[in-house]
Structures are given as C-alpha cells and as structure tokens.
Amino acid sequence: MIADLAVPVIVAPMAGGPSTPELVAGAVEAGAFAFLAAGYLTADALRGQIEATRARTDKPFGVNLFVPGTESTADLAPYRDLVAGEAARLGIEPGAPTWDDDHFAAKLDVVLDAAVPVVSFTFGAPDVARLKAAGVYTVATVTTPAEARAARDFDALCVQGGAAGAHRGSFANEIHLYDLLPLLSLVAAETDQPLIATGGLMHGADVAAVLAAGAVAAQLGTAFLRCPEAGTQPAHRAALAAGERDTVVTRAFSGRPARGMANRFIEEYGPHAPAAYPEIHHLTRPVRAAAAKAGDPEAMALWAGQGYPLARELPVAELVEVLAGELDEAVRKLESVRARRGRSPR
Ligand SMILES: Cc1cc2nc3c(=O)[nH]c(=O)nc-3n(C[C@H](O)[C@H](O)[C@H](O)COP(=O)(O)O)c2cc1C
C-alpha cells in the first residue's frame, strides 16, 4: 500500500489541528496516502475522525500515534512561573504541567477496532505484535541509525531528517538533527525495510531525490499546511505565506524538541524550557490557544519545516497533482542525464 502508491507522496500526520478528515480524504482520493494525527486526541475524538474520513472516501488511510514516555523528574516551577507571566499578559491562567500517556492504550484499541490498515508511531518503537497479528501495516518514525536498529519489528520506517517541521520523532527527549539524505543512506545500508523519507520536502523534485536515494515514498507535512482543507490557524497561515522568519528547534512550547518559525516566545523562554513532555505541552497550551485566538504570532507555535517559504496555497488534490507532475519532470531530467552519457564517446 505504501510501497506502490500511484503518487509516492504521503501527507504527514499533523497533530494539534492541521490534520483533518477533509485533508486526508482529499489526498487519498488524489492517489497519494495520508495519515490522521491521533496525538492529543481522546479515543472518542479519534474514532470520530476515522468515521468522518471514511464518510468522505473508500480509499485506505493511516493513523499516527504518539508513544508515551516517562514522567519528568525536573523542577518545573521556574518555567511554570515564566509561562505564568506570559499567560497573565494574555489575561488567562497557564495550564497544569501534568504528565499523561495521551490515551495511548485506548487509541490502540480504536485503530484495531476500526481496522485501520496502516498505523505509524512517533516518539518510540512500542510492541506492535497485537497490530501485526491483526494484519496492520506498522511504521516507526526514526531520527538516527540507532533508532532504526531498534525498530526492526516494524513493516516500514519513516526516516525523519533534521529539516522537518514540528516535533522531532526521536525516541528519547534528545536533539538529533541528521540531514535527511545521509540518514536515509545510513539506514538503507542496514535494513531492507521500506523507507519513507520525511523532512523539508516541498517540491516534486524533492520527492524524486529521496526516491533516487532508496525511499519508497516521501512524507510531506509543511507543504500541505496552506491547503484550505488543513486546519491550520489563520495567523500560522499568514506567517507561512510571508516566509520571513527563520526556523529553529525549540522545547519552548512542549518540552520536546520541535521545529517552528522563530518568534518572541521561543526567544524569551526557549533557553529555559526543561526536557519535560507532555508536561510543558499542557503548561503552555492555554497560552498558545489564546495567542492563536488573538491572531498573535509571537506567542503561538508556528510549526514549519525549513522549506516552508515554498509551501503553496492549493487545494490538497491539486497539490498532489502538481507534485506528481513535478516528480515526472524530475525523472525526465534524470533520464536526459543518462541519455547524455549514452551519447558521449567512450
Ligand atoms: C504542524 C505539524 C504537525 C505535525 N504533527 C505530527 C504528528 O502528529 N505526528 C508525526 O508523526 N509527525 C508530525 N509532524 C511531522 C511530520 O510527520 C513530518 O516529519 C514533517 O512534517 C516533515 O517535514 P516537513 O514539515 O518539512 O515536510 C508534524 C509536522 C507539522 C508541520
């Protein structure tokens, strides 16, 4: 299903709003593949999204789950006080920095019960024996060769390079920023598992590049954030369209490394943010929500991969078609390279 797509493009799961049933259904109807994002949702909300997507398409799609980690032992009080100051500025209370497992077990039951054919995981490589026994195709997100080695039980690997938007999929709360092509080559040298390449891919030529490097498909997130079907916040869309900010990797919003556009919140609080996920995610959630509501790009998470200024404002089906056309064009260019060599004297 993943290895023989009509268009070898996968619309990334994008938790926190951007992933919608409309985006996923539009992508799979256009010949690509797509994941719903289960992260932060309750089990019931996930079930609702699966049903809403199935109401729009008969084609298969996947679901992505966040793998729970362990509760932080760090002293969160100093960061809570900093965020409380920001919350006061917005006239709200900060959230409670509590740990939870993101309803992981209940959501696994939902994907099994709903017979979702492809399930991908982020932040770890859990035991997937139950899913595999049920015939589910399993994908682990990896950011280093060592993580790839720890994910041998999975049917495929989603290899995430350092340019990727939003959270690093790393198993531990650490910052690993391998460039995508060297990481793909290193992982491909060690395993025959099908590889999905992700991170900074914006154009059909980028898809051609990772296919040439051995991937079976390219997973794009940021490229789809400006689609009208995506649930991207208006202030986030405006910042993507402006294309003026650099991107940085920060723990400021969630306590886990993630790439977004630089803003005041990251600059002021990022250096102080503890490695505590999801505690810091819960702490800053009301601040991010209030800033988004007020249209204030300086205190919300403007997740974006490094290539974000190239994101296009197109309906998802049209964007999939444009990417497929660009991929064909890139393949033609490569074929002309071969033809040139064929003509040259030996
Ligand atoms: C707004 C946003 C939210 C994301 N949420 C998730 C998620 O819930 N699960 C996941 O595995 N990856 C998530 N990602 C990362 C993507 O899977 C992928 O690695 C990334 O988008 C690739 O880089 P790109 O954004 O440059 O295409 C998210 C990315 C973005 C931009």
Coordinates of C-alpha atoms and ligand atoms in Angstrom, one line a residue:
M1 CA 0.0 0.0 0.0
I2 CA 2.8 2.4 1.0
A3 CA 5.4 0.9 -1.4
D4 CA 3.2 1.1 -4.6
L5 CA 1.3 4.3 -4.4
A6 CA 0.0 5.9 -7.6
V7 CA 1.7 9.1 -6.3
P8 CA 4.5 8.2 -3.9
V9 CA 3.6 11.1 -1.6
I10 CA 2.3 10.8 1.9
V11 CA 0.5 13.7 3.7
A12 CA 2.1 13.7 7.1
P13 CA 0.0 13.3 10.3
M14 CA -0.1 16.8 11.8
A15 CA -1.5 16.9 15.3
G16 CA -2.9 19.9 17.0
G17 CA -5.4 20.9 14.3
P18 CA -3.8 20.8 10.8
S19 CA -4.7 17.2 10.0
T20 CA -8.4 16.9 9.2
P21 CA -10.7 14.3 7.6
E22 CA -11.0 16.6 4.6
L23 CA -7.2 16.9 4.1
V24 CA -6.7 13.1 4.5
A25 CA -9.7 12.1 2.2
G26 CA -8.7 14.7 -0.4
A27 CA -5.1 13.3 -0.5
V28 CA -6.0 9.6 -0.8
E29 CA -8.7 10.4 -3.4
A30 CA -6.0 12.1 -5.5
G31 CA -3.8 9.0 -5.4
A32 CA -1.4 9.9 -2.5
F33 CA -1.5 8.4 1.0
A34 CA -2.3 10.3 4.2
F35 CA -2.3 9.9 8.0
L36 CA -4.8 11.2 10.5
A37 CA -3.0 12.5 13.6
A38 CA -4.2 10.9 16.8
G39 CA -1.8 12.9 19.0
Y40 CA -3.6 15.0 21.7
L41 CA -7.0 13.5 20.8
T42 CA -9.2 11.4 23.1
A43 CA -10.0 7.9 21.9
D44 CA -13.6 9.1 21.1
A45 CA -12.3 12.0 19.1
L46 CA -10.0 9.7 17.1
R47 CA -12.9 7.4 16.4
G48 CA -15.0 10.4 15.2
Q49 CA -12.2 11.5 12.8
I50 CA -11.8 8.0 11.4
E51 CA -15.5 7.9 10.7
A52 CA -15.6 11.4 9.3
T53 CA -12.7 10.4 6.9
R54 CA -14.5 7.2 5.9
A55 CA -17.6 9.2 5.1
R56 CA -15.5 11.1 2.5
T57 CA -13.5 8.3 0.9
D58 CA -13.5 4.5 0.5
K59 CA -9.7 4.5 0.0
P60 CA -7.3 3.4 2.7
F61 CA -5.6 5.9 5.0
G62 CA -3.4 5.6 8.2
V63 CA -3.4 6.9 11.8
N64 CA -0.4 8.1 13.7
L65 CA 0.0 7.7 17.4
F66 CA 2.4 9.4 19.9
V67 CA 4.2 6.8 22.0
P68 CA 4.1 7.8 25.7
G69 CA 7.4 8.4 27.6
T70 CA 8.1 8.7 31.3
E71 CA 7.2 11.5 33.8
S72 CA 9.9 14.2 34.1
T73 CA 11.8 14.5 37.4
A74 CA 12.9 18.0 36.5
D75 CA 11.9 21.0 38.7
L76 CA 9.2 22.6 36.5
A77 CA 8.4 25.5 38.9
P78 CA 10.8 28.1 37.4
Y79 CA 9.4 27.5 33.8
R80 CA 5.9 27.5 35.2
D81 CA 6.5 31.0 36.7
L82 CA 7.9 32.3 33.4
V83 CA 4.9 31.0 31.4
A84 CA 2.5 32.3 34.1
G85 CA 3.8 35.8 33.3
E86 CA 3.1 35.3 29.6
A87 CA -0.4 33.9 30.5
A88 CA -1.1 37.0 32.6
R89 CA -0.2 39.2 29.7
L90 CA -2.9 37.4 27.7
G91 CA -5.4 37.6 30.6
I92 CA -5.5 33.8 31.2
E93 CA -4.2 31.1 33.5
P94 CA -1.4 28.7 32.4
G95 CA -2.2 25.0 32.2
A96 CA -1.2 22.4 34.8
P97 CA 2.2 20.8 33.9
T98 CA 0.9 17.2 34.3
W99 CA 2.2 14.0 32.7
D100 CA -0.2 11.7 30.8
D101 CA 0.1 8.9 28.2
D102 CA -2.0 10.6 25.6
H103 CA -4.7 7.8 26.0
F104 CA -2.3 5.5 24.1
A105 CA -3.9 2.1 25.0
A106 CA -7.4 3.4 24.3
K107 CA -6.4 4.8 20.9
L108 CA -4.6 1.5 20.0
D109 CA -7.9 -0.2 20.7
V110 CA -9.7 2.3 18.4
V111 CA -7.4 1.7 15.5
L112 CA -7.7 -2.1 15.9
D113 CA -11.4 -2.0 16.3
A114 CA -11.8 0.3 13.3
A115 CA -9.4 -1.9 11.3
V116 CA -7.2 1.0 10.2
P117 CA -4.8 -0.6 7.7
V118 CA -1.6 1.4 8.4
V119 CA -0.5 2.8 11.8
S120 CA 2.6 4.9 12.4
F121 CA 4.3 5.8 15.6
T122 CA 6.2 8.8 16.8
F123 CA 8.5 9.1 19.9
G124 CA 9.3 5.4 20.2
A125 CA 9.0 1.8 18.9
P126 CA 6.4 0.1 21.1
D127 CA 5.5 -3.6 20.9
V128 CA 3.3 -4.0 17.8
A129 CA 2.7 -7.7 18.0
R130 CA -1.0 -7.2 18.5
L131 CA -1.3 -4.9 15.5
K132 CA 0.7 -7.2 13.3
A133 CA -1.3 -10.2 14.3
A134 CA -4.4 -8.2 13.1
G135 CA -2.7 -7.6 9.8
V136 CA -2.0 -3.9 10.4
Y137 CA 1.0 -2.4 8.5
T138 CA 3.2 -0.7 11.1
V139 CA 5.6 2.2 10.7
A140 CA 8.1 3.6 13.2
T141 CA 9.4 7.1 12.9
V142 CA 13.2 7.2 13.4
T143 CA 15.7 10.1 13.5
T144 CA 19.0 8.2 13.9
P145 CA 20.5 4.9 12.7
A146 CA 20.3 3.6 16.3
E147 CA 16.6 4.2 16.4
A148 CA 16.2 2.4 13.1
R149 CA 18.0 -0.6 14.6
A150 CA 15.6 -0.6 17.5
A151 CA 12.6 -0.6 15.1
R152 CA 13.4 -3.8 13.2
D153 CA 10.0 -5.3 14.1
F154 CA 8.2 -2.6 12.1
D155 CA 7.0 -3.2 8.5
A156 CA 8.4 0.2 7.4
L157 CA 10.4 3.1 8.8
C158 CA 9.6 6.8 8.4
V159 CA 13.1 8.3 8.3
Q160 CA 12.9 11.9 9.6
G161 CA 15.6 14.4 8.7
G162 CA 16.6 17.5 10.7
A163 CA 14.7 20.0 8.4
A164 CA 11.3 18.5 9.4
G165 CA 8.6 20.7 10.8
A166 CA 7.2 20.3 14.3
H167 CA 8.3 17.6 16.7
R168 CA 11.4 15.5 16.2
G169 CA 10.2 11.9 16.3
S170 CA 13.2 10.9 18.5
F171 CA 12.6 8.1 20.9
A172 CA 14.3 9.9 23.9
N173 CA 13.8 13.6 24.6
E174 CA 17.1 14.5 22.8
I175 CA 18.0 16.6 19.8
H176 CA 19.2 14.6 16.8
L177 CA 19.3 16.6 13.5
Y178 CA 20.7 14.3 10.9
D179 CA 20.3 15.7 7.3
L180 CA 17.8 13.5 5.5
L181 CA 20.0 12.2 2.7
P182 CA 22.8 10.9 4.9
L183 CA 20.3 9.5 7.4
L184 CA 18.5 7.7 4.5
S185 CA 21.7 6.2 3.2
L186 CA 22.9 5.1 6.7
V187 CA 19.5 3.4 7.5
A188 CA 19.3 1.9 4.0
A189 CA 22.7 0.3 4.5
E190 CA 21.5 -1.6 7.5
T191 CA 18.0 -2.7 6.6
D192 CA 15.7 -3.9 3.8
Q193 CA 12.6 -2.4 5.4
P194 CA 10.8 0.0 3.1
L195 CA 11.8 3.6 4.0
I196 CA 9.5 6.6 3.9
A197 CA 11.6 9.8 3.7
T198 CA 10.5 13.0 5.5
G199 CA 11.8 16.4 6.4
G200 CA 12.0 19.6 4.3
L201 CA 10.5 18.1 1.1
M202 CA 8.4 20.7 -0.7
H203 CA 8.6 20.0 -4.4
G204 CA 8.2 17.0 -6.8
A205 CA 11.9 17.2 -7.4
D206 CA 12.5 16.6 -3.7
V207 CA 10.3 13.5 -3.9
A208 CA 12.4 12.3 -6.9
A209 CA 15.6 12.9 -4.8
V210 CA 14.5 10.7 -1.9
L211 CA 13.2 8.0 -4.2
A212 CA 16.6 8.0 -6.0
A213 CA 18.2 7.7 -2.6
G214 CA 16.2 4.5 -1.9
A215 CA 12.9 5.6 -0.2
V216 CA 9.6 4.1 -1.4
A217 CA 7.7 7.3 -0.7
A218 CA 8.1 10.9 0.6
Q219 CA 6.1 12.2 3.6
L220 CA 5.4 15.9 3.4
G221 CA 3.9 18.0 6.2
T222 CA 4.6 21.7 5.9
A223 CA 3.9 21.5 2.1
F224 CA 0.2 20.8 2.9
L225 CA -0.2 23.4 5.8
R226 CA -1.6 26.0 3.4
C227 CA -4.2 23.7 1.8
P228 CA -7.7 25.1 2.5
E229 CA -8.6 21.6 3.8
A230 CA -6.0 21.8 6.5
G231 CA -7.0 23.0 10.0
T232 CA -4.0 25.5 10.1
Q233 CA -4.7 28.6 12.2
P234 CA -5.1 31.9 10.3
A235 CA -2.0 33.5 12.0
H236 CA 0.0 30.4 11.2
R237 CA -1.1 30.6 7.5
A238 CA -0.1 34.2 7.4
A239 CA 3.4 33.6 8.7
L240 CA 3.8 30.7 6.2
A241 CA 2.7 33.0 3.4
A242 CA 5.0 35.8 4.5
G243 CA 8.0 33.4 4.6
E244 CA 10.1 35.9 6.5
R245 CA 11.1 34.1 9.7
D246 CA 13.9 31.6 10.2
T247 CA 13.0 28.2 11.7
V248 CA 14.5 27.0 14.9
V249 CA 14.3 23.8 17.0
T250 CA 13.0 24.5 20.5
R251 CA 11.5 22.9 23.6
A252 CA 9.7 26.2 24.5
F253 CA 6.2 25.0 23.7
S254 CA 6.0 21.3 24.6
G255 CA 9.2 20.3 26.4
R256 CA 10.3 18.2 23.4
P257 CA 12.4 19.4 20.5
A258 CA 10.3 20.7 17.6
R259 CA 11.0 23.0 14.6
G260 CA 9.0 26.1 14.1
M261 CA 9.3 29.7 13.0
A262 CA 11.3 31.9 15.4
N263 CA 9.1 34.3 17.5
R264 CA 9.3 36.1 20.8
F265 CA 8.0 33.2 22.9
I266 CA 10.8 30.9 21.6
E267 CA 13.4 33.6 22.0
E268 CA 12.4 34.5 25.6
Y269 CA 11.5 31.1 27.0
G270 CA 13.2 28.5 24.8
P271 CA 16.6 28.7 26.6
H272 CA 14.8 28.0 29.9
A273 CA 12.5 25.2 28.8
P274 CA 13.0 21.8 30.6
A275 CA 13.0 18.5 28.7
A276 CA 9.6 17.6 30.1
Y277 CA 7.0 16.2 27.7
P278 CA 4.0 16.4 27.7
E279 CA 4.1 18.5 31.0
I280 CA 5.3 21.6 29.2
H281 CA 2.8 21.0 26.3
H282 CA 0.0 21.1 28.9
L283 CA 1.5 24.1 30.7
T284 CA 1.7 26.3 27.5
R285 CA -1.5 25.0 25.8
P286 CA -3.8 27.9 27.1
V287 CA -1.1 30.5 26.1
R288 CA -0.8 29.0 22.6
A289 CA -4.6 28.8 22.2
A290 CA -5.2 32.4 23.5
A291 CA -2.4 33.7 21.2
A292 CA -3.9 31.9 18.2
K293 CA -7.3 33.3 19.0
A294 CA -5.9 36.8 19.2
G295 CA -4.0 36.3 16.0
D296 CA -0.7 36.9 17.8
P297 CA 2.1 35.0 16.0
E298 CA 4.6 35.9 18.8
A299 CA 3.2 33.5 21.4
M300 CA 1.9 30.6 19.4
A301 CA 3.7 27.6 17.9
L302 CA 4.3 28.4 14.2
W303 CA 5.4 24.8 13.3
A304 CA 7.2 24.7 10.0
G305 CA 10.0 22.7 8.2
Q306 CA 13.0 24.5 6.8
G307 CA 11.5 24.6 3.3
Y308 CA 8.3 26.4 4.5
P309 CA 8.5 29.5 2.3
L310 CA 7.9 27.1 -0.7
A311 CA 4.6 25.9 0.7
R312 CA 1.8 26.5 -1.8
E313 CA -1.8 27.6 -1.2
L314 CA -3.6 25.0 -3.2
P315 CA -6.4 22.5 -2.6
V316 CA -4.9 19.2 -1.5
A317 CA -6.0 17.3 -4.6
E318 CA -4.4 19.9 -6.8
L319 CA -1.2 20.0 -4.8
V320 CA -0.9 16.2 -5.1
E321 CA -1.3 16.5 -8.9
V322 CA 1.2 19.3 -9.1
L323 CA 3.7 17.3 -7.0
A324 CA 3.2 14.3 -9.3
G325 CA 3.8 16.4 -12.4
E326 CA 7.0 17.8 -10.9
L327 CA 8.1 14.3 -10.0
D328 CA 7.6 13.2 -13.6
E329 CA 9.5 16.3 -14.8
A330 CA 12.4 15.5 -12.4
V331 CA 12.5 11.9 -13.7
R332 CA 12.7 13.1 -17.3
K333 CA 15.6 15.4 -16.3
L334 CA 17.4 12.4 -14.8
E335 CA 16.7 10.3 -17.9
S336 CA 18.3 13.1 -20.0
V337 CA 21.4 12.8 -17.9
R338 CA 21.6 9.1 -18.7
A339 CA 20.9 9.7 -22.4
R340 CA 23.7 12.3 -22.5
R341 CA 26.1 9.8 -21.0
G342 CA 25.0 7.2 -23.5
R343 CA 25.9 9.6 -26.4
S344 CA 29.3 10.6 -25.1
P345 CA 32.3 8.8 -26.7
R346 CA 34.0 6.1 -24.6
Ligands
LIG1 C1 2.2 21.2 12.0 C2 2.8 19.8 12.1 C3 2.4 18.9 12.9 C4 3.0 17.6 12.9 N1 2.4 16.6 13.7 C5 2.9 15.3 13.6 C6 2.3 14.2 14.3 O1 1.3 14.4 14.9 N2 2.9 13.0 14.2 C7 4.0 12.8 13.4 O2 4.5 11.7 13.3 N3 4.6 13.8 12.8 C8 4.1 15.1 12.9 N4 4.7 16.1 12.2 C9 6.0 15.8 11.5 C10 5.7 15.1 10.1 O3 5.4 13.8 10.3 C11 7.0 15.2 9.2 O4 8.0 14.6 9.9 C12 7.3 16.6 8.9 O5 6.2 17.4 8.5 C13 8.3 16.6 7.7 O6 8.9 17.8 7.5 P1 8.2 19.0 6.6 O7 7.2 19.6 7.5 O8 9.3 19.8 6.2 O9 7.5 18.3 5.4 C14 4.1 17.3 12.1 C15 4.6 18.3 11.3 C16 3.9 19.6 11.2 C17 4.5 20.6 10.2

